[in-house]
Coordinates of C-alpha atoms in Angstrom, one line a residue:
X1 CA -13.0 33.8 64.6
X2 CA -9.7 34.9 66.1
X3 CA -8.8 36.4 62.7
X4 CA -12.2 38.3 62.7
X5 CA -11.6 39.7 66.2
X6 CA -7.9 40.6 65.5
X7 CA -8.6 42.7 62.4
X8 CA -10.5 45.4 64.0
X9 CA -13.6 43.8 65.5
X10 CA -14.4 44.0 69.2
X11 CA -11.8 45.8 71.3
X12 CA -9.7 43.5 73.6
X13 CA -10.9 45.5 76.6
X14 CA -14.6 45.1 75.6
X15 CA -16.6 42.8 77.8
X16 CA -18.1 41.4 74.7
X17 CA -14.7 40.4 73.4
X18 CA -13.7 38.6 76.6
X19 CA -17.0 36.7 76.8
X20 CA -16.8 35.6 73.1
X21 CA -13.1 34.5 73.5
X22 CA -14.0 32.5 76.7
X23 CA -16.9 30.7 74.9
X24 CA -14.7 29.9 71.9
X25 CA -11.9 28.5 74.1
X26 CA -14.3 26.4 76.2
X27 CA -16.1 25.2 73.1
X28 CA -19.4 25.8 74.9
X29 CA -21.3 26.7 71.8
X30 CA -21.0 27.3 68.1
X31 CA -20.4 31.1 67.8
X32 CA -22.2 32.7 64.9
X33 CA -22.3 36.3 63.6
X34 CA -25.6 36.7 65.5
X35 CA -24.1 35.4 68.7
X36 CA -21.1 37.7 68.5
X37 CA -23.3 40.7 67.6
X38 CA -25.7 40.0 70.5
X39 CA -23.0 39.7 73.1
X40 CA -21.3 42.9 71.7
X41 CA -24.6 44.7 71.9
X42 CA -25.4 43.6 75.4
X43 CA -21.9 44.7 76.5
X44 CA -22.4 48.1 74.9
X45 CA -25.8 48.4 76.5
X46 CA -24.4 47.7 79.9
X47 CA -21.6 50.1 79.4
X48 CA -23.8 52.9 78.1
X49 CA -22.2 52.9 74.7
X50 CA -25.5 52.7 72.9
X51 CA -28.2 53.6 75.4
X52 CA -27.9 57.1 76.9
X53 CA -29.7 57.4 80.2
X54 CA -31.4 60.6 81.4
X55 CA -31.1 61.5 85.0
X56 CA -34.8 61.4 85.5
X57 CA -36.4 58.7 87.7
X58 CA -33.9 55.9 87.4
X59 CA -35.7 54.0 90.2
X60 CA -38.7 53.0 88.1
X61 CA -39.2 49.3 87.9
X62 CA -38.4 47.8 84.5
X63 CA -41.6 47.4 82.4
X64 CA -42.2 44.3 80.4
X65 CA -41.5 44.5 76.6
X66 CA -45.3 44.3 76.0
X67 CA -45.8 47.6 77.7
X68 CA -43.6 49.5 75.2
X69 CA -43.6 49.9 71.4
X70 CA -39.9 49.1 71.6
X71 CA -38.2 50.0 68.3
X72 CA -38.3 52.4 65.4
X73 CA -35.9 52.1 62.4
X74 CA -35.1 55.5 61.0
X75 CA -33.4 56.6 57.8
X76 CA -33.0 60.0 56.2
X77 CA -32.0 61.4 52.8
X78 CA -30.5 64.9 53.2
X79 CA -29.2 67.8 51.2
X80 CA -25.7 67.2 52.7
X81 CA -23.8 66.0 55.7
X82 CA -24.0 69.0 58.0
X83 CA -26.9 69.0 60.6
X84 CA -26.4 72.8 61.1
X85 CA -26.6 73.7 57.4
X86 CA -28.3 70.8 55.6
X87 CA -31.9 69.6 55.7
X88 CA -33.9 66.4 55.7
X89 CA -35.6 65.9 52.3
X90 CA -36.9 62.3 52.9
X91 CA -37.6 60.4 56.1
X92 CA -38.6 56.8 56.6
X93 CA -39.7 55.3 59.9
X94 CA -40.5 51.6 60.4
X95 CA -42.1 50.5 63.7
X96 CA -40.8 47.2 65.1
X97 CA -42.3 45.2 68.0
X98 CA -40.4 43.6 70.8
X99 CA -39.5 40.6 68.6
X100 CA -38.1 42.9 65.8
X101 CA -41.1 42.2 63.5
X102 CA -42.5 45.1 61.4
X103 CA -45.6 46.7 62.8
X104 CA -45.9 49.5 60.2
X105 CA -43.9 51.8 57.9
X106 CA -44.1 55.4 56.9
X107 CA -42.0 57.4 54.4
X108 CA -42.4 60.9 52.9
X109 CA -40.5 63.4 50.9
X110 CA -40.0 66.7 52.8
X111 CA -39.9 70.2 51.4
X112 CA -36.8 71.9 52.7
X113 CA -38.0 75.3 51.6
X114 CA -35.3 77.4 49.8
X115 CA -32.6 75.0 50.7
X116 CA -33.1 73.0 47.5
X117 CA -32.2 69.3 47.5
X118 CA -28.5 69.6 47.5
X119 CA -25.7 69.9 45.0
X120 CA -23.4 67.7 43.0
X121 CA -22.7 64.4 44.7
X122 CA -25.6 64.6 47.1
X123 CA -28.2 64.8 44.3
X124 CA -26.4 62.1 42.4
X125 CA -26.7 59.8 45.4
X126 CA -30.3 60.3 46.5
X127 CA -31.7 61.4 43.1
X128 CA -34.2 63.8 44.7
X129 CA -34.7 67.0 42.7
X130 CA -36.5 70.3 43.6
X131 CA -39.6 69.4 41.6
X132 CA -39.9 66.2 43.7
X133 CA -40.3 68.1 46.9
X134 CA -42.0 71.2 45.6
X135 CA -45.5 70.2 46.8
X136 CA -44.4 68.0 49.7
X137 CA -45.1 69.1 53.3
X138 CA -42.4 70.7 55.3
X139 CA -40.7 69.2 58.4
X140 CA -42.7 71.6 60.6
X141 CA -45.9 70.1 59.0
X142 CA -44.7 66.5 60.0
X143 CA -43.0 67.3 63.3
X144 CA -45.9 66.4 65.5
X145 CA -46.5 63.1 63.7
X146 CA -42.8 62.3 63.8
X147 CA -42.8 62.8 67.5
X148 CA -45.7 60.5 68.0
X149 CA -44.1 57.8 65.8
X150 CA -40.8 57.9 67.7
X151 CA -41.9 58.5 71.2
X152 CA -41.3 55.5 73.5
X153 CA -39.1 53.7 71.1
X154 CA -35.4 52.9 70.9
X155 CA -34.1 54.0 67.5
X156 CA -32.3 51.7 65.1
X157 CA -30.3 53.1 62.2
X158 CA -27.3 52.5 60.0
X159 CA -25.1 55.3 61.3
X160 CA -27.8 56.2 63.8
X161 CA -25.9 59.2 65.1
X162 CA -26.2 61.0 61.8
X163 CA -29.9 60.4 61.4
X164 CA -30.6 61.4 64.9
X165 CA -28.4 64.4 64.6
X166 CA -30.3 65.6 61.5
X167 CA -33.6 65.0 63.3
X168 CA -32.4 67.0 66.3
X169 CA -31.3 69.9 64.1
X170 CA -34.7 70.0 62.4
X171 CA -36.5 70.1 65.8
X172 CA -34.1 72.7 67.0
X173 CA -35.2 74.9 64.1
X174 CA -38.7 74.6 65.6
X175 CA -37.2 75.6 69.0
X176 CA -37.7 72.1 70.3
X177 CA -35.1 69.8 71.9
X178 CA -35.0 66.1 71.6
X179 CA -34.8 63.8 74.6
X180 CA -31.9 61.4 75.1
X181 CA -32.8 58.4 73.0
X182 CA -31.6 54.8 73.2
X183 CA -30.0 53.8 69.9
X184 CA -28.9 50.7 68.2
X185 CA -26.5 51.4 65.3
X186 CA -26.1 48.5 62.9
X187 CA -23.2 50.3 61.3
X188 CA -21.3 50.3 64.6
X189 CA -22.2 46.6 65.2
X190 CA -21.1 45.6 61.7
X191 CA -17.8 47.5 62.1
X192 CA -17.1 45.9 65.5
X193 CA -17.8 42.5 64.0
X194 CA -15.1 43.1 61.4
X195 CA -17.2 43.8 58.4
X196 CA -15.1 45.8 55.9
X197 CA -16.5 47.8 54.3
X198 CA -19.5 48.2 56.6
X199 CA -21.8 50.4 54.5
X200 CA -25.4 49.3 54.5
X201 CA -25.4 47.7 51.0
X202 CA -22.0 46.1 51.7
X203 CA -23.3 44.4 54.9
X204 CA -26.5 43.3 53.1
X205 CA -24.5 41.9 50.2
X206 CA -22.2 40.0 52.6
X207 CA -25.2 38.5 54.4
X208 CA -27.2 37.8 51.3
X209 CA -29.9 40.3 52.3
X210 CA -32.0 41.4 49.3
X211 CA -32.5 45.2 49.1
X212 CA -35.3 47.0 47.3
X213 CA -33.1 49.9 46.3
X214 CA -30.4 52.2 47.6
X215 CA -30.4 55.8 48.8
X216 CA -34.2 55.8 49.1
X217 CA -35.2 56.3 52.7
X218 CA -37.8 53.6 52.8
X219 CA -35.6 51.1 51.0
X220 CA -32.7 51.8 53.3
X221 CA -34.9 51.6 56.4
X222 CA -36.2 48.2 55.3
X223 CA -32.6 47.0 54.7
X224 CA -31.5 48.3 58.1
X225 CA -34.5 46.5 59.8
X226 CA -33.5 43.2 58.0
X227 CA -29.8 43.7 58.9
X228 CA -30.8 44.4 62.6
X229 CA -32.7 41.1 62.7
X230 CA -29.5 39.3 61.7
X231 CA -27.1 41.2 64.0
X232 CA -29.3 41.7 67.0
X233 CA -30.9 39.0 69.2
X234 CA -34.3 40.6 69.8
X235 CA -35.4 37.7 71.9
X236 CA -32.9 38.6 74.7
X237 CA -34.8 39.5 77.8
X238 CA -31.7 41.3 79.1
X239 CA -31.6 43.7 76.2
X240 CA -35.4 44.2 76.2
X241 CA -35.4 45.0 79.9
X242 CA -32.4 47.4 79.6
X243 CA -34.0 49.3 76.7
X244 CA -37.4 49.3 78.3
X245 CA -36.0 50.8 81.5
X246 CA -34.2 53.5 79.6
X247 CA -37.2 54.4 77.4
X248 CA -39.4 54.5 80.5
X249 CA -37.1 56.9 82.3
X250 CA -36.6 59.3 79.4
X251 CA -38.4 62.6 78.7
X252 CA -41.1 62.7 76.1
X253 CA -40.5 63.8 72.6
X254 CA -41.5 67.4 71.7
X255 CA -45.2 68.0 72.0
X256 CA -45.8 69.6 68.6
X257 CA -49.2 69.9 67.0
X258 CA -49.8 67.4 64.1
X259 CA -50.4 69.4 61.0
X260 CA -50.4 66.4 58.7
X261 CA -49.4 62.8 58.6
X262 CA -50.2 62.2 54.9
X263 CA -46.9 61.4 53.1
X264 CA -45.8 62.4 49.6
X265 CA -43.9 59.4 48.2
X266 CA -41.7 58.6 45.3
X267 CA -41.1 55.2 43.7
X268 CA -38.1 53.2 44.8
X269 CA -35.6 53.1 42.0
X270 CA -34.5 49.5 41.3
X271 CA -31.1 48.1 42.1
X272 CA -28.9 47.9 39.1
X273 CA -28.1 44.5 37.7
X274 CA -30.7 42.4 39.4
X275 CA -33.0 40.3 37.3
X276 CA -36.7 40.1 38.0
X277 CA -37.8 36.9 39.8
X278 CA -40.4 34.3 39.1
X279 CA -43.2 36.2 37.4
X280 CA -41.0 36.9 34.4
X281 CA -39.2 33.6 34.1
X282 CA -39.5 31.1 31.3
X283 CA -41.5 28.7 33.5
X284 CA -44.2 31.2 34.4
X285 CA -44.5 32.4 30.8
X286 CA -44.5 28.9 29.2
X287 CA -47.2 28.3 26.6
X288 CA -50.4 27.0 28.1
X289 CA -51.3 25.5 24.7
X290 CA -48.2 23.3 24.7
X291 CA -47.4 22.4 28.3
X292 CA -45.7 19.2 27.4
X293 CA -43.3 20.9 25.0
X294 CA -42.6 23.7 27.5
X295 CA -41.9 26.1 24.7
X296 CA -40.4 29.4 25.9
X297 CA -42.4 32.3 24.4
X298 CA -39.3 34.5 24.4
X299 CA -37.9 32.5 21.6
X300 CA -41.1 32.9 19.6
X301 CA -42.7 36.2 20.5
X302 CA -45.6 37.0 18.3
X303 CA -45.0 39.7 15.7
X304 CA -47.6 42.5 15.8
X305 CA -48.3 44.8 12.9
X306 CA -50.8 47.6 12.4
X307 CA -52.0 49.1 9.2
X308 CA -50.3 52.5 8.7
X309 CA -53.5 54.1 7.4
X310 CA -55.8 53.1 10.3
X311 CA -56.8 55.5 13.1
X312 CA -55.2 53.3 15.7
X313 CA -51.8 53.6 14.0
X314 CA -51.9 57.3 14.1
X315 CA -52.9 57.3 17.8
X316 CA -50.1 54.7 18.6
X317 CA -47.6 57.0 16.9
X318 CA -48.7 59.9 19.1
X319 CA -48.5 57.7 22.3
X320 CA -45.0 56.6 21.2
X321 CA -44.0 60.2 20.8
X322 CA -45.3 61.6 24.1
X323 CA -43.8 58.7 26.1
X324 CA -40.3 59.1 24.8
X325 CA -39.2 60.8 28.0
X326 CA -41.6 58.9 30.3
X327 CA -43.4 62.1 31.0
X328 CA -46.8 63.3 29.8
X329 CA -47.2 67.0 30.2
X330 CA -50.7 68.6 30.6
X331 CA -50.4 69.9 27.0
X332 CA -49.5 66.4 25.7
X333 CA -52.4 64.9 27.6
X334 CA -54.8 67.3 26.0
X335 CA -53.3 66.7 22.6
X336 CA -53.9 63.0 23.0
X337 CA -57.4 63.6 24.1
X338 CA -58.0 65.9 21.1
X339 CA -56.5 63.3 18.7
X340 CA -58.7 60.6 20.2
X341 CA -61.8 62.7 19.6
X342 CA -60.7 63.6 16.1
X343 CA -60.2 59.9 15.3
X344 CA -63.4 58.9 17.0
X345 CA -61.7 56.2 19.0
X346 CA -63.7 54.3 21.6
X347 CA -62.5 53.5 25.1
X348 CA -61.9 49.9 24.0
X349 CA -59.8 51.0 21.0
X350 CA -57.7 53.4 23.1
X351 CA -57.1 50.6 25.7
X352 CA -56.1 48.2 22.9
X353 CA -53.6 50.7 21.6
X354 CA -52.1 51.3 25.0
X355 CA -51.9 47.5 25.6
X356 CA -50.2 47.1 22.2
X357 CA -47.7 49.7 23.1
X358 CA -46.7 48.3 26.5
X359 CA -46.7 44.7 25.2
X360 CA -44.3 45.8 22.4
X361 CA -42.1 47.5 25.0
X362 CA -42.1 44.3 27.0
X363 CA -41.1 42.4 23.9
X364 CA -38.1 44.6 23.4
X365 CA -37.1 44.0 27.0
X366 CA -37.2 40.2 26.7
X367 CA -34.8 40.3 23.7
X368 CA -31.9 39.3 26.0
X369 CA -34.0 36.6 27.8
X370 CA -33.9 38.6 31.1
X371 CA -36.3 41.2 32.5
X372 CA -34.3 43.3 34.9
X373 CA -35.7 45.3 37.8
X374 CA -35.0 48.5 35.9
X375 CA -37.1 47.2 33.0
X376 CA -40.0 46.2 35.3
X377 CA -39.8 49.6 36.9
X378 CA -40.1 51.2 33.4
X379 CA -43.1 49.0 32.6
X380 CA -44.8 50.1 35.8
X381 CA -44.1 53.8 34.9
X382 CA -45.5 53.4 31.4
X383 CA -48.5 51.5 32.7
X384 CA -49.3 54.3 35.2
X385 CA -49.0 57.0 32.5
X386 CA -51.3 55.1 30.2
X387 CA -53.8 54.5 33.1
X388 CA -53.4 50.7 32.9
X389 CA -54.0 48.5 35.9
X390 CA -51.3 46.4 37.6
X391 CA -53.0 43.4 36.0
X392 CA -52.7 44.9 32.6
X393 CA -49.0 45.6 33.2
X394 CA -48.5 42.0 34.4
X395 CA -50.3 40.6 31.4
X396 CA -48.1 42.8 29.0
X397 CA -45.0 41.5 30.8
X398 CA -46.0 37.9 30.4
X399 CA -47.5 38.2 26.9
X400 CA -45.0 40.3 25.0
X401 CA -45.2 41.1 21.3
X402 CA -42.6 42.2 18.7
X403 CA -43.6 45.7 17.8
X404 CA -40.9 48.0 16.5
X405 CA -41.0 51.8 16.9
X406 CA -43.2 53.1 14.2
X407 CA -42.0 56.7 14.1
X408 CA -39.4 57.1 11.5
X409 CA -38.0 60.0 13.5
X410 CA -36.5 57.4 15.9
X411 CA -33.5 56.8 13.7
X412 CA -30.1 57.6 15.1
X413 CA -27.9 59.1 12.3
X414 CA -24.2 58.5 12.5
X415 CA -22.5 61.2 14.5
X416 CA -25.6 62.2 16.5
X417 CA -24.5 63.9 19.7
X418 CA -25.7 62.2 22.9
X419 CA -25.4 63.0 26.6
X420 CA -26.3 60.7 29.4
X421 CA -27.5 61.7 32.9
X422 CA -28.7 59.9 36.0
X423 CA -28.4 56.4 37.3
X424 CA -28.9 54.0 34.4
X425 CA -29.6 50.3 34.5
X426 CA -26.0 49.6 33.4
X427 CA -22.9 51.7 34.1
X428 CA -22.7 54.8 32.0
X429 CA -19.3 53.7 30.7
X430 CA -21.1 50.7 29.1
X431 CA -23.6 53.0 27.4
X432 CA -20.8 55.3 26.2
X433 CA -18.9 52.4 24.7
X434 CA -22.0 51.1 22.9
X435 CA -23.0 54.5 21.6
X436 CA -19.5 55.1 20.3
X437 CA -19.4 51.7 18.6
X438 CA -22.7 52.7 16.9
X439 CA -21.0 55.8 15.5
X440 CA -22.5 58.3 17.9
X441 CA -20.7 61.2 19.5
X442 CA -21.0 61.1 23.3
X443 CA -20.3 64.3 25.3
X444 CA -20.6 65.2 29.0
X445 CA -22.4 68.5 28.7
X446 CA -25.6 69.6 27.1
X447 CA -25.4 72.3 24.4
X448 CA -27.4 73.6 21.5
X449 CA -25.7 71.0 19.3
X450 CA -26.8 68.1 21.5
X451 CA -29.3 65.8 19.7
X452 CA -30.4 63.6 22.6
X453 CA -30.3 63.7 26.4
X454 CA -30.8 60.2 27.7
X455 CA -32.4 59.9 31.2
X456 CA -33.1 56.8 33.3
X457 CA -36.9 57.0 33.7
X458 CA -38.1 60.5 33.1
X459 CA -37.1 64.2 33.5
X460 CA -34.8 64.0 36.5
X461 CA -34.9 67.8 37.1
X462 CA -31.1 67.8 37.0
X463 CA -29.2 70.8 35.6
X464 CA -28.6 68.8 32.4
X465 CA -32.3 68.1 32.1
X466 CA -33.3 71.7 32.7
X467 CA -30.8 72.9 30.2
X468 CA -31.9 70.4 27.6
X469 CA -35.5 71.5 28.0
X470 CA -34.5 75.1 27.7
X471 CA -32.5 74.5 24.5
X472 CA -35.1 72.3 22.9
X473 CA -32.9 69.2 23.0
X474 CA -34.8 65.9 22.7
X475 CA -35.0 64.1 26.1
X476 CA -35.5 60.3 25.8
X477 CA -35.7 57.5 28.4
X478 CA -33.0 54.9 28.6
X479 CA -35.4 52.2 27.4
X480 CA -36.4 54.3 24.4
X481 CA -32.7 55.0 23.6
X482 CA -32.0 51.3 23.8
X483 CA -34.6 50.5 21.2
X484 CA -33.3 53.3 19.0
X485 CA -29.7 52.1 19.2
X486 CA -30.8 48.5 18.6
X487 CA -32.5 49.6 15.5
X488 CA -29.3 51.4 14.4
X489 CA -27.3 48.3 15.1
X490 CA -29.6 46.0 13.2
X491 CA -29.5 48.3 10.2
X492 CA -25.8 48.6 10.4
X493 CA -25.3 44.8 10.5
X494 CA -27.6 44.3 7.5
X495 CA -25.6 46.6 5.3

């Protein structure tokens, strides 16, 4: 513990430091991360480092914790780091009760107007593109509802000063000033406790806290709430009373009309490298017909074939084609509808084709005996595009089939020019090495000579993606490209 404190934790002049050292020396208790954090937090509260008091009505009696909503965890995704120039494009708020337990959560994309969603590194980090926010409400639309959510609560954030500064700048654009707000910053707490580095994911990794994703406002807010429960002793009556007194004495949040509270959301991109848990494991997918043997279906996935001249085969080929980029445009949707009518396919036949497609996709994913979060995410996207229920997707995941791509066009010729964009399930350097080993030519920019642009889950809206669309370059998802390169590798090894 001395080493922890000596390497940049609590300051020697901090009351929290002195209390912790005295407790260690006297051996009064077993000091944990939680204990140190709570003592440090209480010291900061008492010294005004976290809670900023207003001058209004300090003589009010301290209300009980049950009289106040207590806490709101806040996280923002922004176009950049400057409150005066940049805008909030995604906001998440999680309400916590006096015990630190979640009451509710809310998250929405926000249309910043003509500001766009940022440039360069900012877009690479949050992966929010102009098309994502095009039909989202503006901050002005949400301002009244945001005020209601945050009023009467102490704010918790990882780098809370930044998030609150961005909120203040947005309200100032509406000619509204924010009140002084009590804050608990998990980043400051982690830094004072000696965490190095003390970024949100770093802290969660160090404390074995699972995260849904990163740089998605709701995922980060959930992680921050979990981190706060580890670092902060919410049961402390001293802290509750201190915060409650401050909140009671502060001015109200801006009284702005509520235009809308209905959010526009986006899926939470999965965390790279994590494998799906129990529903996709061998035990849960074990054959019901041979429970004693416990045979793992992944080692004996049923092979599925379909006659090339039957109507379903032609429709399956079309489905395979339109889903190569994990997007179905209105024109493609109409083309599928027209083809279905031409082939006189019933609802049941169409559903069976869709199920065959997604079960074949699942079969390709189980080839390495692991179903990653990225692969599950891709299954969910495909299921949604094919109007399949969550039960259908789960069935496909747990009952995969071996179904190769049926379009002969999905053959990667040697020397094909490939460009990668976006956050992939594996590092881009790994994909580059694998593509080069397969005889492909990998470049960093899209041109008229590019054969394929590989995207994570769909059209990202990035400059590469827009340019590829404009030049007529084929855009394929990472999962589709993986199946294509696996086919090329099999054919190469058989020669």
